[in-house]
């Protein structure tokens, strides 16, 4: 039987970052177990790659305050690109309520150390993006260090560095059961059995199935999200930030020679649905042309559009840390659409917890599993 100090179940960006941070901290006896034949077939390979610190809750802001500078120095630190592009996020408010919400958030973000986030006037938005219909825009907020990364490249960078530092990666290794004995966990996989002293659940949208194997109910549900890339389009600047229309949640960013369009369809229901729904194209293009009239001329090829899964928790915050009822079993789950941007902080926090039982990066008790049973949920409203 293969033995290891730490088994990480799931080799997406979160499992890869945890493996990297553990090896960096000196723990080399790590096995990452991934069921697919290659990494990135879960949510990581489907992500929009947005990274932002413009959140409403202190803990989400803190996770970004570690993660975004990490991405800025990624290549220097890991010797592998993550393609961080600090083009910013611009939230555009069309109601007084949204504008004051952005102002309150901006003050919180500054108080926590985010230096460059600022409010922008409606005129500024109009001047910068005259292509946008701005008659109802009252103002917004902009942070220039927000932006985009290439999630696949970041995941491979984390895992490559972890393997160079001693970690092992098994592919085609679906975890099928976990037994806890006195001293170790015995994990059955399609690549053979593994005995591990500590186990980290990093199985993304499938995390609840893994947790069930040790008798834990994890409130993480899959929710489909669809993205529509456009054909090359040059009537809107490619230096643009992620632009969010707060009137309906439509948002877009430059991607290659075109744009990547996103919208959270409120009619979507939980489930493992990963087919792209062709009817979504019309829904999203209507919203796109409403906010940016020249987007009426956008061409899209439905065959290039795709769908993936968000891993949602009831309060849209991740679940991080050891499960007290199952000592040695850790969760790194439920990122609710923010797993790429928060992967660096998650790696650091999980490495701290596995090796030392504590972390000073955040107050991790805020994100423990017990918060749901104990009524301590923390609501994030700045969700895309
Ligand atoms: C359309 C879309 C857009 C998104 N946009 C953004 C964004 O702009 N910014 C952002 O930060 N986040 C975004 N996200 C969310 C982000 O992609 C996820 O939060 C993140 O990828 C989660 O990473 P992960 O490693 O936990 O999960 P995954 O990448 O899903 O990795 C989990 C891995 O576990 C493996 N696994 C599952 N079950 C088993 C098993 N039994 N045995 C072994 N292995 C198993 C899977 O094969 C998978 O590879 C987006 C997601 C989608 C779908």
PDB file of N, CA and C and ligand atoms in Angstrom, residues 10-15 33-36 42-44 46-50 89 173-175 202-206 210 225 227 308-311 335 337-341, ligand 1:
ATOM      1  N   UNK A  10      -8.158  15.633  -5.088  1.00  0.00           N
ATOM      2  CA  UNK A  10      -8.551  16.615  -6.102  1.00  0.00           C
ATOM      3  C   UNK A  10      -7.351  17.441  -6.516  1.00  0.00           C
ATOM      4  N   UNK A  11      -7.088  17.442  -7.823  1.00  0.00           N
ATOM      5  CA  UNK A  11      -5.903  18.144  -8.336  1.00  0.00           C
ATOM      6  C   UNK A  11      -6.256  19.347  -9.180  1.00  0.00           C
ATOM      7  N   UNK A  12      -7.288  20.110  -8.782  1.00  0.00           N
ATOM      8  CA  UNK A  12      -7.584  21.396  -9.426  1.00  0.00           C
ATOM      9  C   UNK A  12      -6.678  22.473  -8.857  1.00  0.00           C
ATOM     10  N   UNK A  13      -7.046  23.727  -9.043  1.00  0.00           N
ATOM     11  CA  UNK A  13      -6.156  24.809  -8.608  1.00  0.00           C
ATOM     12  C   UNK A  13      -6.023  24.844  -7.084  1.00  0.00           C
ATOM     13  N   UNK A  14      -7.084  24.444  -6.375  1.00  0.00           N
ATOM     14  CA  UNK A  14      -7.037  24.502  -4.910  1.00  0.00           C
ATOM     15  C   UNK A  14      -6.111  23.399  -4.373  1.00  0.00           C
ATOM     16  N   UNK A  15      -6.312  22.152  -4.850  1.00  0.00           N
ATOM     17  CA  UNK A  15      -5.426  21.068  -4.413  1.00  0.00           C
ATOM     18  C   UNK A  15      -3.978  21.354  -4.780  1.00  0.00           C
ATOM     19  N   UNK A  33      -4.290  13.199  -5.329  1.00  0.00           N
ATOM     20  CA  UNK A  33      -5.007  12.137  -6.052  1.00  0.00           C
ATOM     21  C   UNK A  33      -6.101  12.775  -6.902  1.00  0.00           C
ATOM     22  N   UNK A  34      -5.960  12.631  -8.206  1.00  0.00           N
ATOM     23  CA  UNK A  34      -6.895  13.253  -9.165  1.00  0.00           C
ATOM     24  C   UNK A  34      -7.538  12.152 -10.001  1.00  0.00           C
ATOM     25  N   UNK A  35      -8.859  12.189 -10.108  1.00  0.00           N
ATOM     26  CA  UNK A  35      -9.537  11.074 -10.801  1.00  0.00           C
ATOM     27  C   UNK A  35      -9.430  11.150 -12.322  1.00  0.00           C
ATOM     28  N   UNK A  36      -9.222  12.341 -12.856  1.00  0.00           N
ATOM     29  CA  UNK A  36      -9.198  12.478 -14.320  1.00  0.00           C
ATOM     30  C   UNK A  36      -7.809  12.138 -14.867  1.00  0.00           C
ATOM     31  N   UNK A  42     -12.088  19.788 -13.950  1.00  0.00           N
ATOM     32  CA  UNK A  42     -13.159  20.255 -13.064  1.00  0.00           C
ATOM     33  C   UNK A  42     -13.455  21.719 -13.360  1.00  0.00           C
ATOM     34  N   UNK A  43     -13.734  22.497 -12.322  1.00  0.00           N
ATOM     35  CA  UNK A  43     -14.117  23.899 -12.527  1.00  0.00           C
ATOM     36  C   UNK A  43     -12.940  24.768 -12.959  1.00  0.00           C
ATOM     37  N   UNK A  44     -11.725  24.403 -12.551  1.00  0.00           N
ATOM     38  CA  UNK A  44     -10.584  25.285 -12.826  1.00  0.00           C
ATOM     39  C   UNK A  44     -10.422  25.560 -14.317  1.00  0.00           C
ATOM     40  N   UNK A  46     -12.617  25.705 -16.471  1.00  0.00           N
ATOM     41  CA  UNK A  46     -13.803  26.351 -17.043  1.00  0.00           C
ATOM     42  C   UNK A  46     -13.929  27.798 -16.586  1.00  0.00           C
ATOM     43  N   UNK A  47     -13.017  28.218 -15.714  1.00  0.00           N
ATOM     44  CA  UNK A  47     -13.188  29.497 -15.015  1.00  0.00           C
ATOM     45  C   UNK A  47     -12.973  30.705 -15.915  1.00  0.00           C
ATOM     46  N   UNK A  48     -13.495  31.838 -15.483  1.00  0.00           N
ATOM     47  CA  UNK A  48     -13.312  33.104 -16.207  1.00  0.00           C
ATOM     48  C   UNK A  48     -11.991  33.764 -15.818  1.00  0.00           C
ATOM     49  N   UNK A  49     -11.382  33.289 -14.732  1.00  0.00           N
ATOM     50  CA  UNK A  49     -10.065  33.789 -14.341  1.00  0.00           C
ATOM     51  C   UNK A  49     -10.051  35.173 -13.719  1.00  0.00           C
ATOM     52  N   UNK A  50     -11.197  35.653 -13.283  1.00  0.00           N
ATOM     53  CA  UNK A  50     -11.230  36.983 -12.655  1.00  0.00           C
ATOM     54  C   UNK A  50     -10.655  36.947 -11.249  1.00  0.00           C
ATOM     55  N   UNK A  89     -11.266  45.825 -12.056  1.00  0.00           N
ATOM     56  CA  UNK A  89     -12.698  45.515 -12.091  1.00  0.00           C
ATOM     57  C   UNK A  89     -13.404  46.860 -11.936  1.00  0.00           C
ATOM     58  N   UNK A 173      -6.970   8.538 -10.717  1.00  0.00           N
ATOM     59  CA  UNK A 173      -7.076   7.935  -9.380  1.00  0.00           C
ATOM     60  C   UNK A 173      -8.341   8.381  -8.656  1.00  0.00           C
ATOM     61  N   UNK A 174      -9.490   7.899  -9.118  1.00  0.00           N
ATOM     62  CA  UNK A 174     -10.741   8.293  -8.445  1.00  0.00           C
ATOM     63  C   UNK A 174     -10.781   7.716  -7.028  1.00  0.00           C
ATOM     64  N   UNK A 175     -11.075   8.548  -6.061  1.00  0.00           N
ATOM     65  CA  UNK A 175     -11.228   8.089  -4.674  1.00  0.00           C
ATOM     66  C   UNK A 175     -12.616   7.485  -4.542  1.00  0.00           C
ATOM     67  N   UNK A 202     -10.155  18.445  -1.523  1.00  0.00           N
ATOM     68  CA  UNK A 202     -10.048  19.559  -2.477  1.00  0.00           C
ATOM     69  C   UNK A 202     -10.774  19.165  -3.758  1.00  0.00           C
ATOM     70  N   UNK A 203     -11.950  18.543  -3.580  1.00  0.00           N
ATOM     71  CA  UNK A 203     -12.646  17.945  -4.727  1.00  0.00           C
ATOM     72  C   UNK A 203     -13.678  18.873  -5.355  1.00  0.00           C
ATOM     73  N   UNK A 204     -13.557  20.163  -5.141  1.00  0.00           N
ATOM     74  CA  UNK A 204     -14.376  21.143  -5.855  1.00  0.00           C
ATOM     75  C   UNK A 204     -15.865  20.873  -5.707  1.00  0.00           C
ATOM     76  N   UNK A 205     -16.563  20.846  -6.853  1.00  0.00           N
ATOM     77  CA  UNK A 205     -18.018  20.670  -6.841  1.00  0.00           C
ATOM     78  C   UNK A 205     -18.426  19.271  -6.392  1.00  0.00           C
ATOM     79  N   UNK A 206     -17.458  18.357  -6.268  1.00  0.00           N
ATOM     80  CA  UNK A 206     -17.738  16.966  -5.851  1.00  0.00           C
ATOM     81  C   UNK A 206     -17.341  16.741  -4.378  1.00  0.00           C
ATOM     82  N   UNK A 210     -17.039  13.283  -1.311  1.00  0.00           N
ATOM     83  CA  UNK A 210     -15.834  12.869  -0.566  1.00  0.00           C
ATOM     84  C   UNK A 210     -16.103  12.974   0.945  1.00  0.00           C
ATOM     85  N   UNK A 225     -22.613  27.365 -14.409  1.00  0.00           N
ATOM     86  CA  UNK A 225     -22.360  28.734 -14.910  1.00  0.00           C
ATOM     87  C   UNK A 225     -21.908  28.620 -16.354  1.00  0.00           C
ATOM     88  N   UNK A 227     -20.367  30.523 -19.939  1.00  0.00           N
ATOM     89  CA  UNK A 227     -19.585  31.652 -20.457  1.00  0.00           C
ATOM     90  C   UNK A 227     -19.650  31.640 -21.978  1.00  0.00           C
ATOM     91  N   UNK A 308     -19.616  25.276 -16.788  1.00  0.00           N
ATOM     92  CA  UNK A 308     -18.882  24.588 -15.721  1.00  0.00           C
ATOM     93  C   UNK A 308     -19.668  24.728 -14.429  1.00  0.00           C
ATOM     94  N   UNK A 309     -19.071  24.265 -13.348  1.00  0.00           N
ATOM     95  CA  UNK A 309     -19.800  24.253 -12.070  1.00  0.00           C
ATOM     96  C   UNK A 309     -19.179  25.185 -11.038  1.00  0.00           C
ATOM     97  N   UNK A 310     -20.013  26.024 -10.436  1.00  0.00           N
ATOM     98  CA  UNK A 310     -19.648  26.714  -9.201  1.00  0.00           C
ATOM     99  C   UNK A 310     -19.869  25.705  -8.067  1.00  0.00           C
ATOM    100  N   UNK A 311     -19.122  25.837  -6.974  1.00  0.00           N
ATOM    101  CA  UNK A 311     -19.338  24.967  -5.807  1.00  0.00           C
ATOM    102  C   UNK A 311     -19.876  25.879  -4.709  1.00  0.00           C
ATOM    103  N   UNK A 335     -16.047  27.337  -2.749  1.00  0.00           N
ATOM    104  CA  UNK A 335     -15.568  28.705  -3.022  1.00  0.00           C
ATOM    105  C   UNK A 335     -16.613  29.595  -3.686  1.00  0.00           C
ATOM    106  N   UNK A 337     -17.639  30.335  -6.562  1.00  0.00           N
ATOM    107  CA  UNK A 337     -17.274  31.179  -7.701  1.00  0.00           C
ATOM    108  C   UNK A 337     -15.992  31.961  -7.525  1.00  0.00           C
ATOM    109  N   UNK A 338     -15.268  31.741  -6.420  1.00  0.00           N
ATOM    110  CA  UNK A 338     -14.057  32.523  -6.156  1.00  0.00           C
ATOM    111  C   UNK A 338     -12.815  31.664  -5.912  1.00  0.00           C
ATOM    112  N   UNK A 339     -12.880  30.402  -6.363  1.00  0.00           N
ATOM    113  CA  UNK A 339     -11.802  29.468  -6.033  1.00  0.00           C
ATOM    114  C   UNK A 339     -10.483  29.762  -6.717  1.00  0.00           C
ATOM    115  N   UNK A 340     -10.536  30.385  -7.891  1.00  0.00           N
ATOM    116  CA  UNK A 340      -9.276  30.725  -8.559  1.00  0.00           C
ATOM    117  C   UNK A 340      -8.631  31.897  -7.832  1.00  0.00           C
ATOM    118  N   UNK A 341      -9.421  32.933  -7.605  1.00  0.00           N
ATOM    119  CA  UNK A 341      -8.815  34.121  -6.981  1.00  0.00           C
ATOM    120  C   UNK A 341      -8.375  33.860  -5.543  1.00  0.00           C
TER     121      UNK A 341
HETATM  122  C1  LIG B   1     -17.920  29.344 -15.691  1.00  0.00           C
HETATM  123  C2  LIG B   1     -17.115  29.579 -14.450  1.00  0.00           C
HETATM  124  C3  LIG B   1     -16.504  30.810 -14.244  1.00  0.00           C
HETATM  125  C4  LIG B   1     -15.742  31.029 -13.098  1.00  0.00           C
HETATM  126  N1  LIG B   1     -15.124  32.238 -12.935  1.00  0.00           N
HETATM  127  C5  LIG B   1     -14.320  32.429 -11.869  1.00  0.00           C
HETATM  128  C6  LIG B   1     -13.593  33.638 -11.733  1.00  0.00           C
HETATM  129  O1  LIG B   1     -13.692  34.539 -12.578  1.00  0.00           O
HETATM  130  N2  LIG B   1     -12.768  33.765 -10.667  1.00  0.00           N
HETATM  131  C7  LIG B   1     -12.643  32.793  -9.715  1.00  0.00           C
HETATM  132  O2  LIG B   1     -11.898  32.977  -8.764  1.00  0.00           O
HETATM  133  N3  LIG B   1     -13.336  31.642  -9.801  1.00  0.00           N
HETATM  134  C8  LIG B   1     -14.172  31.437 -10.861  1.00  0.00           C
HETATM  135  N4  LIG B   1     -14.855  30.276 -10.975  1.00  0.00           N
HETATM  136  C9  LIG B   1     -14.803  29.306  -9.878  1.00  0.00           C
HETATM  137  C10 LIG B   1     -13.524  28.514  -9.908  1.00  0.00           C
HETATM  138  O3  LIG B   1     -13.313  27.969 -11.192  1.00  0.00           O
HETATM  139  C11 LIG B   1     -13.575  27.407  -8.854  1.00  0.00           C
HETATM  140  O4  LIG B   1     -13.956  27.961  -7.610  1.00  0.00           O
HETATM  141  C12 LIG B   1     -12.217  26.743  -8.699  1.00  0.00           C
HETATM  142  O5  LIG B   1     -11.756  26.280  -9.942  1.00  0.00           O
HETATM  143  C13 LIG B   1     -12.290  25.612  -7.710  1.00  0.00           C
HETATM  144  O6  LIG B   1     -11.060  24.915  -7.757  1.00  0.00           O
HETATM  145  P1  LIG B   1     -10.952  23.476  -7.113  1.00  0.00           P
HETATM  146  O7  LIG B   1      -9.565  23.033  -7.299  1.00  0.00           O
HETATM  147  O8  LIG B   1     -11.535  23.494  -5.739  1.00  0.00           O
HETATM  148  O9  LIG B   1     -11.984  22.601  -7.973  1.00  0.00           O
HETATM  149  P2  LIG B   1     -11.794  21.830  -9.370  1.00  0.00           P
HETATM  150  O10 LIG B   1     -10.998  22.599 -10.340  1.00  0.00           O
HETATM  151  O11 LIG B   1     -13.157  21.396  -9.789  1.00  0.00           O
HETATM  152  O12 LIG B   1     -10.919  20.584  -8.956  1.00  0.00           O
HETATM  153  C14 LIG B   1     -11.464  19.527  -8.181  1.00  0.00           C
HETATM  154  C15 LIG B   1     -10.844  18.258  -8.708  1.00  0.00           C
HETATM  155  O13 LIG B   1     -11.272  17.180  -7.900  1.00  0.00           O
HETATM  156  C16 LIG B   1     -11.348  16.049  -8.733  1.00  0.00           C
HETATM  157  N5  LIG B   1     -12.201  15.049  -8.097  1.00  0.00           N
HETATM  158  C17 LIG B   1     -13.526  15.114  -7.853  1.00  0.00           C
HETATM  159  N6  LIG B   1     -13.953  13.989  -7.264  1.00  0.00           N
HETATM  160  C18 LIG B   1     -12.865  13.191  -7.127  1.00  0.00           C
HETATM  161  C19 LIG B   1     -12.658  11.875  -6.604  1.00  0.00           C
HETATM  162  N7  LIG B   1     -13.670  11.138  -6.124  1.00  0.00           N
HETATM  163  N8  LIG B   1     -11.425  11.373  -6.607  1.00  0.00           N
HETATM  164  C20 LIG B   1     -10.360  12.104  -7.106  1.00  0.00           C
HETATM  165  N9  LIG B   1     -10.511  13.325  -7.630  1.00  0.00           N
HETATM  166  C21 LIG B   1     -11.754  13.868  -7.643  1.00  0.00           C
HETATM  167  C22 LIG B   1     -11.948  16.591 -10.023  1.00  0.00           C
HETATM  168  O14 LIG B   1     -11.685  15.754 -11.129  1.00  0.00           O
HETATM  169  C23 LIG B   1     -11.261  17.936 -10.127  1.00  0.00           C
HETATM  170  O15 LIG B   1     -10.136  17.913 -10.972  1.00  0.00           O
HETATM  171  C24 LIG B   1     -15.603  30.006 -12.116  1.00  0.00           C
HETATM  172  C25 LIG B   1     -16.206  28.772 -12.323  1.00  0.00           C
HETATM  173  C26 LIG B   1     -16.948  28.544 -13.482  1.00  0.00           C
HETATM  174  C27 LIG B   1     -17.585  27.208 -13.685  1.00  0.00           C
END
